[in-house]
mmCIF file of C-alpha atoms in Angstrom:
data_model
loop_
_atom_site.group_PDB
_atom_site.id
_atom_site.type_symbol
_atom_site.label_atom_id
_atom_site.label_comp_id
_atom_site.label_asym_id
_atom_site.label_seq_id
_atom_site.Cartn_x
_atom_site.Cartn_y
_atom_site.Cartn_z
ATOM 1 C CA MET I 21 0.000 0.000 0.000
ATOM 2 C CA ARG I 22 2.844 2.344 0.943
ATOM 3 C CA LEU I 23 4.610 1.585 -2.359
ATOM 4 C CA ARG I 24 1.465 2.479 -4.316
ATOM 5 C CA TRP I 25 1.248 5.936 -2.685
ATOM 6 C CA ILE I 26 4.907 6.636 -3.503
ATOM 7 C CA VAL I 27 4.356 5.802 -7.170
ATOM 8 C CA LEU I 28 1.222 8.003 -7.322
ATOM 9 C CA LEU I 29 3.068 10.965 -5.766
ATOM 10 C CA ALA I 30 5.922 10.580 -8.254
ATOM 11 C CA LEU I 31 3.537 10.546 -11.207
ATOM 12 C CA ALA I 32 1.779 13.655 -9.889
ATOM 13 C CA ALA I 33 5.062 15.561 -9.543
ATOM 14 C CA LEU I 34 6.277 14.700 -13.068
ATOM 15 C CA PRO I 35 4.159 17.318 -14.974
ATOM 16 C CA ALA I 36 5.289 20.025 -12.542
ATOM 17 C CA CYS I 37 8.953 19.163 -13.151
ATOM 18 C CA ARG I 38 8.428 19.232 -16.897
ATOM 19 C CA HIS I 39 6.742 22.626 -16.604
ATOM 20 C CA GLU I 40 9.671 24.048 -14.607
ATOM 21 C CA GLU I 41 12.154 22.713 -17.189
ATOM 22 C CA ALA I 42 10.143 24.313 -19.990
ATOM 23 C CA VAL I 43 10.105 27.652 -18.158
ATOM 24 C CA GLU I 44 13.886 27.500 -17.592
ATOM 25 C CA SER I 45 14.419 26.593 -21.247
ATOM 26 C CA THR I 46 12.244 29.482 -22.403
ATOM 27 C CA ALA I 47 14.099 31.878 -20.083
ATOM 28 C CA ALA I 48 17.441 30.664 -21.400
ATOM 29 C CA ALA I 49 16.256 31.098 -24.979
ATOM 30 C CA ALA I 50 15.056 34.593 -24.205
ATOM 31 C CA GLU I 51 18.240 35.518 -22.353
ATOM 32 C CA HIS I 52 19.945 36.826 -25.512
ATOM 33 C CA ARG I 53 16.887 38.294 -27.180
ATOM 34 C CA LEU I 54 15.613 41.848 -27.198
ATOM 35 C CA THR I 55 12.087 43.013 -27.838
ATOM 36 C CA PRO I 56 11.267 44.475 -31.262
ATOM 37 C CA ALA I 57 11.022 47.914 -29.636
ATOM 38 C CA GLN I 58 14.512 47.531 -28.200
ATOM 39 C CA LEU I 59 15.918 46.249 -31.491
ATOM 40 C CA SER I 60 14.571 49.346 -33.239
ATOM 41 C CA PHE I 61 17.170 51.406 -31.381
ATOM 42 C CA LEU I 62 20.047 49.371 -32.809
ATOM 43 C CA LYS I 63 21.931 49.547 -36.062
ATOM 44 C CA PHE I 64 23.909 46.679 -37.539
ATOM 45 C CA ALA I 65 26.937 46.600 -39.826
ATOM 46 C CA PRO I 66 28.643 43.655 -41.493
ATOM 47 C CA VAL I 67 32.152 42.553 -40.654
ATOM 48 C CA ALA I 68 34.003 43.627 -43.805
ATOM 49 C CA GLU I 69 37.366 43.167 -45.450
ATOM 50 C CA VAL I 70 38.780 46.424 -46.782
ATOM 51 C CA GLU I 71 42.036 47.636 -48.231
ATOM 52 C CA ALA I 72 44.122 49.457 -45.638
ATOM 53 C CA THR I 73 43.741 53.218 -45.859
ATOM 54 C CA SER I 74 46.339 55.889 -45.212
ATOM 55 C CA LEU I 75 47.108 57.241 -41.756
ATOM 56 C CA ALA I 76 46.572 60.905 -42.468
ATOM 57 C CA ASP I 77 47.384 64.199 -40.780
ATOM 58 C CA LEU I 78 49.921 63.015 -38.266
ATOM 59 C CA SER I 79 51.816 65.975 -36.845
ATOM 60 C CA GLY I 80 55.562 66.089 -37.414
ATOM 61 C CA THR I 81 58.580 68.369 -37.441
ATOM 62 C CA ILE I 82 61.211 68.851 -40.140
ATOM 63 C CA GLU I 83 64.693 68.120 -38.770
ATOM 64 C CA PHE I 84 68.268 67.884 -39.981
ATOM 65 C CA ASP I 85 69.303 64.504 -41.295
ATOM 66 C CA GLU I 86 71.946 63.695 -38.699
ATOM 67 C CA GLU I 87 73.638 61.272 -41.087
ATOM 68 C CA ARG I 88 74.355 64.289 -43.307
ATOM 69 C CA THR I 89 75.079 66.869 -40.626
ATOM 70 C CA ALA I 90 78.476 67.781 -39.147
ATOM 71 C CA ARG I 91 78.769 69.668 -35.855
ATOM 72 C CA LEU I 92 82.357 70.861 -35.901
ATOM 73 C CA ALA I 93 84.396 71.680 -32.814
ATOM 74 C CA ALA I 94 88.074 72.622 -32.753
ATOM 75 C CA PRO I 95 90.185 69.429 -32.577
ATOM 76 C CA VAL I 96 93.062 71.495 -31.134
ATOM 77 C CA PRO I 97 92.995 74.279 -28.552
ATOM 78 C CA GLY I 98 93.347 77.710 -30.058
ATOM 79 C CA ARG I 99 91.947 81.167 -30.698
ATOM 80 C CA VAL I 100 89.669 82.071 -33.599
ATOM 81 C CA VAL I 101 91.452 84.581 -35.838
ATOM 82 C CA GLN I 102 89.443 84.454 -39.080
ATOM 83 C CA LEU I 103 85.895 83.575 -40.170
ATOM 84 C CA LEU I 104 85.770 82.237 -43.713
ATOM 85 C CA VAL I 105 82.012 81.520 -44.101
ATOM 86 C CA GLN I 106 78.649 82.978 -43.133
ATOM 87 C CA VAL I 107 75.414 81.247 -42.143
ATOM 88 C CA GLY I 108 73.598 80.202 -45.312
ATOM 89 C CA ASP I 109 76.750 79.769 -47.409
ATOM 90 C CA ARG I 110 76.992 76.641 -49.545
ATOM 91 C CA VAL I 111 80.319 74.923 -48.966
ATOM 92 C CA ALA I 112 82.148 72.094 -50.660
ATOM 93 C CA ALA I 113 83.693 69.115 -48.926
ATOM 94 C CA ASP I 114 87.108 70.010 -47.402
ATOM 95 C CA GLN I 115 86.496 73.752 -47.723
ATOM 96 C CA PRO I 116 88.062 75.855 -44.883
ATOM 97 C CA LEU I 117 85.494 77.408 -42.539
ATOM 98 C CA VAL I 118 87.387 78.954 -39.610
ATOM 99 C CA THR I 119 91.063 79.749 -38.964
ATOM 100 C CA LEU I 120 92.504 79.099 -35.512
ATOM 101 C CA GLU I 121 95.800 80.264 -34.040
ATOM 102 C CA SER I 122 96.969 77.184 -32.137
ATOM 103 C CA PRO I 123 100.141 76.566 -30.119
ATOM 104 C CA GLU I 124 99.601 72.865 -30.700
ATOM 105 C CA VAL I 125 100.231 73.347 -34.441
ATOM 106 C CA LYS I 126 103.490 75.154 -33.646
ATOM 107 C CA ALA I 127 104.494 72.394 -31.244
ATOM 108 C CA ALA I 128 103.675 69.707 -33.830
ATOM 109 C CA GLN I 129 105.894 71.469 -36.374
ATOM 110 C CA ALA I 130 108.746 71.656 -33.844
ATOM 111 C CA ASP I 131 108.331 67.965 -33.018
ATOM 112 C CA TYR I 132 108.532 67.090 -36.688
ATOM 113 C CA VAL I 133 111.682 69.183 -37.304
ATOM 114 C CA ARG I 134 113.365 67.617 -34.256
ATOM 115 C CA ALA I 135 112.315 64.085 -35.220
ATOM 116 C CA ASP I 136 113.496 64.611 -38.798
ATOM 117 C CA ALA I 137 116.940 65.822 -37.622
ATOM 118 C CA ASP I 138 117.249 62.918 -35.165
ATOM 119 C CA SER I 139 116.307 60.442 -37.882
ATOM 120 C CA ARG I 140 118.935 61.775 -40.321
ATOM 121 C CA LEU I 141 121.631 61.696 -37.624
ATOM 122 C CA ALA I 142 120.685 58.153 -36.607
ATOM 123 C CA ARG I 143 120.863 56.965 -40.216
ATOM 124 C CA LYS I 144 124.341 58.470 -40.675
ATOM 125 C CA THR I 145 125.498 56.902 -37.404
ATOM 126 C CA ALA I 146 124.159 53.534 -38.494
ATOM 127 C CA GLU I 147 125.869 53.787 -41.878
ATOM 128 C CA ARG I 148 129.203 54.621 -40.142
ATOM 129 C CA ALA I 149 128.715 51.713 -37.724
ATOM 130 C CA THR I 150 128.138 49.383 -40.662
ATOM 131 C CA ARG I 151 131.426 50.428 -42.266
ATOM 132 C CA LEU I 152 133.324 50.039 -38.999
ATOM 133 C CA ARG I 153 131.835 46.618 -38.424
ATOM 134 C CA ALA I 154 133.004 45.523 -41.857
ATOM 135 C CA ALA I 155 136.518 46.602 -40.878
ATOM 136 C CA GLN I 156 136.089 44.920 -37.479
ATOM 137 C CA ALA I 157 136.757 48.292 -35.846
ATOM 138 C CA ILE I 158 133.603 48.474 -33.673
ATOM 139 C CA ALA I 159 132.149 46.323 -30.974
ATOM 140 C CA GLU I 160 129.067 44.292 -31.890
ATOM 141 C CA LYS I 161 126.997 45.874 -29.123
ATOM 142 C CA ASP I 162 127.785 49.363 -30.468
ATOM 143 C CA PHE I 163 126.668 48.314 -33.943
ATOM 144 C CA LEU I 164 123.408 46.899 -32.584
ATOM 145 C CA GLN I 165 122.823 50.041 -30.553
ATOM 146 C CA ALA I 166 123.231 52.195 -33.688
ATOM 147 C CA GLU I 167 120.670 50.033 -35.534
ATOM 148 C CA GLU I 168 118.203 50.300 -32.641
ATOM 149 C CA ASP I 169 118.620 54.081 -32.456
ATOM 150 C CA THR I 170 117.842 54.310 -36.179
ATOM 151 C CA GLN I 171 114.591 52.373 -35.740
ATOM 152 C CA LYS I 172 113.498 54.520 -32.780
ATOM 153 C CA ALA I 173 114.250 57.723 -34.683
ATOM 154 C CA ALA I 174 112.259 56.497 -37.690
ATOM 155 C CA ALA I 175 109.255 55.705 -35.435
ATOM 156 C CA ASP I 176 109.400 59.168 -33.836
ATOM 157 C CA LEU I 177 109.525 60.772 -37.280
ATOM 158 C CA ALA I 178 106.511 58.746 -38.469
ATOM 159 C CA ARG I 179 104.544 59.801 -35.383
ATOM 160 C CA ALA I 180 105.420 63.487 -35.902
ATOM 161 C CA ARG I 181 104.464 63.278 -39.589
ATOM 162 C CA ALA I 182 101.130 61.630 -38.701
ATOM 163 C CA GLN I 183 100.374 64.462 -36.283
ATOM 164 C CA LEU I 184 100.943 67.054 -39.015
ATOM 165 C CA GLU I 185 98.741 65.068 -41.411
ATOM 166 C CA ARG I 186 95.963 65.069 -38.802
ATOM 167 C CA LEU I 187 96.304 68.832 -38.529
ATOM 168 C CA ARG I 188 96.394 69.164 -42.323
ATOM 169 C CA VAL I 189 99.717 71.070 -42.123
ATOM 170 C CA ALA I 190 102.578 70.544 -44.587
ATOM 171 C CA PRO I 191 105.788 69.272 -42.920
ATOM 172 C CA GLY I 192 108.239 72.071 -42.340
ATOM 173 C CA GLU I 193 105.709 74.830 -43.101
ATOM 174 C CA PRO I 194 106.340 77.722 -40.700
ATOM 175 C CA THR I 195 102.802 78.237 -39.392
ATOM 176 C CA SER I 196 100.856 78.030 -36.156
ATOM 177 C CA ARG I 197 97.410 78.210 -37.764
ATOM 178 C CA TYR I 198 94.837 75.461 -38.075
ATOM 179 C CA LEU I 199 92.050 75.469 -40.683
ATOM 180 C CA LEU I 200 88.741 73.954 -39.594
ATOM 181 C CA ARG I 201 87.353 72.314 -42.754
ATOM 182 C CA ALA I 202 83.938 70.995 -43.831
ATOM 183 C CA PRO I 203 83.873 67.158 -43.889
ATOM 184 C CA LEU I 204 80.985 67.168 -46.369
ATOM 185 C CA ALA I 205 79.313 69.399 -48.928
ATOM 186 C CA GLY I 206 76.320 71.278 -47.606
ATOM 187 C CA THR I 207 75.039 74.508 -46.135
ATOM 188 C CA VAL I 208 76.360 76.390 -43.123
ATOM 189 C CA VAL I 209 73.273 76.333 -40.896
ATOM 190 C CA GLU I 210 74.888 77.594 -37.699
ATOM 191 C CA ARG I 211 78.097 79.428 -36.770
ATOM 192 C CA LYS I 212 78.961 80.069 -33.146
ATOM 193 C CA ALA I 213 82.583 80.997 -33.877
ATOM 194 C CA LEU I 214 83.573 84.623 -33.251
ATOM 195 C CA VAL I 215 86.919 86.275 -33.840
ATOM 196 C CA GLY I 216 88.982 86.234 -30.670
ATOM 197 C CA MET I 217 87.090 83.471 -28.874
ATOM 198 C CA GLU I 218 89.006 80.559 -27.355
ATOM 199 C CA ALA I 219 88.057 77.105 -28.621
ATOM 200 C CA SER I 220 88.946 73.504 -27.892
ATOM 201 C CA ALA I 221 87.603 69.986 -28.350
ATOM 202 C CA GLU I 222 85.916 70.261 -24.919
ATOM 203 C CA SER I 223 83.834 73.321 -25.895
ATOM 204 C CA ALA I 224 80.145 72.959 -25.069
ATOM 205 C CA GLU I 225 78.940 74.098 -28.506
ATOM 206 C CA PRO I 226 80.293 73.454 -32.007
ATOM 207 C CA LEU I 227 81.990 76.293 -33.824
ATOM 208 C CA VAL I 228 80.160 75.576 -37.092
ATOM 209 C CA VAL I 229 77.321 73.275 -38.147
ATOM 210 C CA VAL I 230 77.189 72.115 -41.769
ATOM 211 C CA SER I 231 74.266 70.085 -43.094
ATOM 212 C CA ASP I 232 73.390 68.625 -46.462
ATOM 213 C CA LEU I 233 69.796 69.856 -46.780
ATOM 214 C CA SER I 234 69.122 67.901 -49.974
ATOM 215 C CA ARG I 235 67.560 65.322 -47.623
ATOM 216 C CA VAL I 236 65.787 66.009 -44.338
ATOM 217 C CA ARG I 237 64.082 64.015 -41.626
ATOM 218 C CA VAL I 238 60.515 64.206 -40.395
ATOM 219 C CA MET I 239 59.733 62.903 -36.913
ATOM 220 C CA VAL I 240 56.146 61.878 -36.167
ATOM 221 C CA ARG I 241 54.497 60.123 -33.237
ATOM 222 C CA VAL I 242 52.081 57.362 -34.197
ATOM 223 C CA PRO I 243 49.407 55.999 -31.812
ATOM 224 C CA GLU I 244 50.175 52.442 -30.784
ATOM 225 C CA ARG I 245 46.863 51.230 -32.255
ATOM 226 C CA GLN I 246 48.185 52.134 -35.724
ATOM 227 C CA LEU I 247 51.471 50.232 -35.428
ATOM 228 C CA PRO I 248 50.260 47.145 -37.364
ATOM 229 C CA LEU I 249 50.040 49.379 -40.449
ATOM 230 C CA LEU I 250 53.671 50.511 -40.245
ATOM 231 C CA GLN I 251 56.871 49.032 -41.553
ATOM 232 C CA PRO I 252 60.245 50.479 -42.612
ATOM 233 C CA GLY I 253 60.436 51.513 -46.243
ATOM 234 C CA GLN I 254 56.779 52.343 -46.787
ATOM 235 C CA GLU I 255 55.830 55.593 -48.500
ATOM 236 C CA VAL I 256 54.822 58.825 -46.797
ATOM 237 C CA ALA I 257 53.559 62.180 -48.051
ATOM 238 C CA VAL I 258 54.624 65.365 -46.253
ATOM 239 C CA ARG I 259 52.805 68.702 -46.434
ATOM 240 C CA VAL I 260 53.767 72.069 -44.931
ATOM 241 C CA ASP I 261 51.871 75.356 -44.774
ATOM 242 C CA ALA I 262 54.396 77.172 -46.955
ATOM 243 C CA TYR I 263 53.760 75.162 -50.142
ATOM 244 C CA PRO I 264 50.732 73.532 -51.778
ATOM 245 C CA GLN I 265 52.499 70.398 -53.042
ATOM 246 C CA GLU I 266 53.234 67.141 -51.262
ATOM 247 C CA PHE I 267 56.785 65.943 -50.662
ATOM 248 C CA PRO I 268 57.218 62.157 -50.986
ATOM 249 C CA GLY I 269 59.386 60.238 -48.547
ATOM 250 C CA THR I 270 59.811 56.891 -46.831
ATOM 251 C CA VAL I 271 59.708 55.489 -43.303
ATOM 252 C CA ALA I 272 63.323 55.072 -42.204
ATOM 253 C CA ALA I 273 62.924 53.587 -38.732
ATOM 254 C CA LEU I 274 60.364 52.832 -36.017
ATOM 255 C CA GLY I 275 61.074 53.541 -32.373
ATOM 256 C CA ASP I 276 61.298 50.748 -29.816
ATOM 257 C CA VAL I 277 59.680 52.401 -26.779
ATOM 258 C CA ILE I 278 56.092 53.609 -26.374
ATOM 259 C CA GLU I 279 55.799 56.961 -24.610
ATOM 260 C CA ASP I 280 53.682 56.238 -21.560
ATOM 261 C CA ALA I 281 51.916 59.620 -21.371
ATOM 262 C CA THR I 282 50.697 59.738 -24.988
ATOM 263 C CA ARG I 283 50.782 56.014 -25.905
ATOM 264 C CA THR I 284 52.602 56.873 -29.124
ATOM 265 C CA LEU I 285 55.730 55.615 -30.853
ATOM 266 C CA PRO I 286 58.312 57.865 -32.566
ATOM 267 C CA VAL I 287 58.691 57.189 -36.291
ATOM 268 C CA ARG I 288 61.523 58.691 -38.364
ATOM 269 C CA CYS I 289 60.935 59.438 -42.038
ATOM 270 C CA THR I 290 63.418 60.630 -44.658
ATOM 271 C CA VAL I 291 62.301 63.084 -47.344
ATOM 272 C CA PRO I 292 64.328 64.145 -50.413
ATOM 273 C CA ASN I 293 64.670 67.931 -50.512
ATOM 274 C CA PRO I 294 66.576 68.738 -53.726
ATOM 275 C CA ASP I 295 65.205 72.302 -53.974
ATOM 276 C CA ARG I 296 65.813 73.027 -50.259
ATOM 277 C CA LEU I 297 62.172 74.005 -49.796
ATOM 278 C CA LEU I 298 61.753 72.115 -46.537
ATOM 279 C CA LYS I 299 63.430 73.936 -43.669
ATOM 280 C CA PRO I 300 64.383 72.392 -40.303
ATOM 281 C CA ALA I 301 61.940 73.311 -37.497
ATOM 282 C CA MET I 302 58.994 73.583 -39.933
ATOM 283 C CA PHE I 303 55.774 71.950 -38.739
ATOM 284 C CA ALA I 304 54.553 69.245 -41.094
ATOM 285 C CA ARG I 305 51.478 67.099 -41.660
ATOM 286 C CA VAL I 306 52.369 63.558 -42.610
ATOM 287 C CA THR I 307 50.325 60.866 -44.326
ATOM 288 C CA LEU I 308 51.646 57.330 -43.848
ATOM 289 C CA LYS I 309 50.603 55.116 -46.728
ATOM 290 C CA PRO I 310 50.183 51.408 -45.927
ATOM 291 C CA PRO I 311 51.935 48.678 -47.928
ATOM 292 C CA PRO I 312 50.138 47.991 -51.235
ATOM 293 C CA GLY I 313 47.647 45.141 -51.183
ATOM 294 C CA LEU I 314 47.262 45.073 -47.391
ATOM 295 C CA ARG I 315 43.675 44.109 -46.519
ATOM 296 C CA LEU I 316 42.089 44.266 -43.074
ATOM 297 C CA THR I 317 39.059 42.644 -41.440
ATOM 298 C CA VAL I 318 37.248 45.558 -39.778
ATOM 299 C CA VAL I 319 34.194 46.559 -37.773
ATOM 300 C CA PRO I 320 32.987 50.077 -36.903
ATOM 301 C CA SER I 321 34.789 51.476 -33.890
ATOM 302 C CA HIS I 322 31.426 52.098 -32.131
ATOM 303 C CA ALA I 323 30.781 48.352 -32.209
ATOM 304 C CA LEU I 324 33.539 47.695 -29.670
ATOM 305 C CA LEU I 325 32.717 47.221 -25.999
ATOM 306 C CA SER I 326 35.499 47.171 -23.431
ATOM 307 C CA ASP I 327 35.858 46.431 -19.741
ATOM 308 C CA GLY I 328 39.248 48.143 -19.654
ATOM 309 C CA GLN I 329 41.168 44.948 -20.330
ATOM 310 C CA ARG I 330 39.429 43.079 -23.162
ATOM 311 C CA PHE I 331 37.227 43.973 -26.131
ATOM 312 C CA ARG I 332 34.002 42.335 -27.309
ATOM 313 C CA VAL I 333 31.256 42.873 -29.880
ATOM 314 C CA LEU I 334 27.600 41.868 -30.106
ATOM 315 C CA VAL I 335 27.033 39.559 -33.082
ATOM 316 C CA ARG I 336 23.572 38.841 -34.561
ATOM 317 C CA THR I 337 23.265 35.090 -35.061
ATOM 318 C CA GLU I 338 21.223 33.286 -37.711
ATOM 319 C CA GLU I 339 18.440 32.743 -35.139
ATOM 320 C CA GLY I 340 18.231 36.501 -34.559
ATOM 321 C CA ARG I 341 19.815 36.403 -31.116
ATOM 322 C CA LEU I 342 22.632 38.689 -29.975
ATOM 323 C CA GLU I 343 25.815 36.894 -29.003
ATOM 324 C CA SER I 344 28.600 38.602 -27.061
ATOM 325 C CA ARG I 345 32.018 37.606 -28.422
ATOM 326 C CA PRO I 346 35.525 38.527 -27.270
ATOM 327 C CA VAL I 347 37.692 39.923 -30.072
ATOM 328 C CA GLU I 348 41.328 40.842 -30.540
ATOM 329 C CA VAL I 349 41.752 44.236 -32.174
ATOM 330 C CA GLY I 350 44.536 45.864 -34.174
ATOM 331 C CA ALA I 351 44.820 49.170 -36.001
ATOM 332 C CA GLN I 352 42.144 51.870 -35.850
ATOM 333 C CA VAL I 353 41.736 54.066 -38.933
ATOM 334 C CA ASP I 354 38.946 56.338 -40.177
ATOM 335 C CA GLY I 355 36.281 55.067 -37.765
ATOM 336 C CA LEU I 356 37.058 51.389 -38.410
ATOM 337 C CA VAL I 357 38.895 48.959 -36.168
ATOM 338 C CA GLN I 358 40.895 45.993 -37.386
ATOM 339 C CA VAL I 359 39.697 42.711 -35.853
ATOM 340 C CA LEU I 360 42.336 39.992 -35.670
ATOM 341 C CA SER I 361 40.124 37.226 -34.256
ATOM 342 C CA GLY I 362 36.629 36.522 -32.892
ATOM 343 C CA VAL I 363 34.408 37.287 -35.920
ATOM 344 C CA ARG I 364 34.189 36.309 -39.581
ATOM 345 C CA VAL I 365 33.686 38.450 -42.669
ATOM 346 C CA GLY I 366 29.960 38.733 -43.432
ATOM 347 C CA GLU I 367 28.689 38.420 -39.872
ATOM 348 C CA GLU I 368 26.661 41.338 -38.523
ATOM 349 C CA VAL I 369 27.583 43.262 -35.390
ATOM 350 C CA VAL I 370 25.754 45.981 -33.486
ATOM 351 C CA SER I 371 27.326 49.174 -34.841
ATOM 352 C CA GLU I 372 25.177 51.719 -32.960
ATOM 353 C CA GLY I 373 23.573 51.097 -29.580
ATOM 354 C CA ALA I 374 25.958 48.322 -28.555
ATOM 355 C CA LEU I 375 26.230 49.605 -24.982
ATOM 356 C CA PHE I 376 22.422 49.900 -24.679
ATOM 357 C CA ALA I 377 21.989 46.372 -26.030
ATOM 358 C CA ALA I 378 24.595 44.964 -23.651
ATOM 359 C CA GLN I 379 22.861 46.630 -20.669
ATOM 360 C CA GLN I 380 19.442 45.300 -21.698
ATOM 361 C CA LEU I 381 20.794 41.779 -22.155
ATOM 362 C CA ALA I 382 22.494 41.916 -18.770
ATOM 363 C CA SER I 383 19.276 43.013 -17.043
ATOM 364 C CA SER I 384 16.984 40.516 -18.783
#
């Protein structure tokens, strides 16, 4: 009898359990659905594949190309006695720029004259010792000493001659002046030298700065989100307020450290400047052109939701539900964001109202 009542109670409870399961299933199915009224607030956009566009209107500054710029200090201590160029002058390689009166030049000349005299005397002594040795009229140690003295004198003479060559002074020339010369052809862009001033290699500022302005640099700072679109060698276009035309150039190098305050990376570009129109310190607007044929999978930037650490988008499924998916993002250009993973081309995402939709789904 007791067993019969247990069976009857179990059969009576079965419809109630099925009803609860159906309610839970319906709630789960409705968890990711919005009402038609709520959906009317949303706009959808397909995940698309597009050709990478240019990064336009990055701010930059025209600078000297340091590979073609010489900042010249005096290699010897001395006093400036003559200025041979003015700022703005075009100079050829090896052209004299400044004349210095230097005691070091005088001392180098004296060292050379002394070393030359010692070398000649040592050679004559060695020749005499050779003749005496042949006649067995000199001790062997004296002959060897004469040979050693000749070698030492020759080394001292070579050192003195090398010093004069470094100073660009002819051996035996009676002068105490040193000519500071341009190591490359270019333009004198700065001249700190003044007649009468003392100069040396330890001076804080160069006497003269010469730069070849036929090529200049442009430094820009690129947001880290745009870094996937950059690579050395790609083309750039530079514009300045002074001229209507664009100046073509290339990306020379990317920096290695992100600036923490601005989250940007320094990028150095080189720009040919054959007409010398671009002047250092000019402000420039730079367009970085992506590599040809580069295609990106993108969604509208407003489609992205973020919790501060990760990104996600709301995807409309074939059943009409909204599905929240984590995505990995890349470059951001012209209102579009590159998506590296998480969605496929052709799927639809919420492009406007994504935050509203996410809040409604969370509260349902």
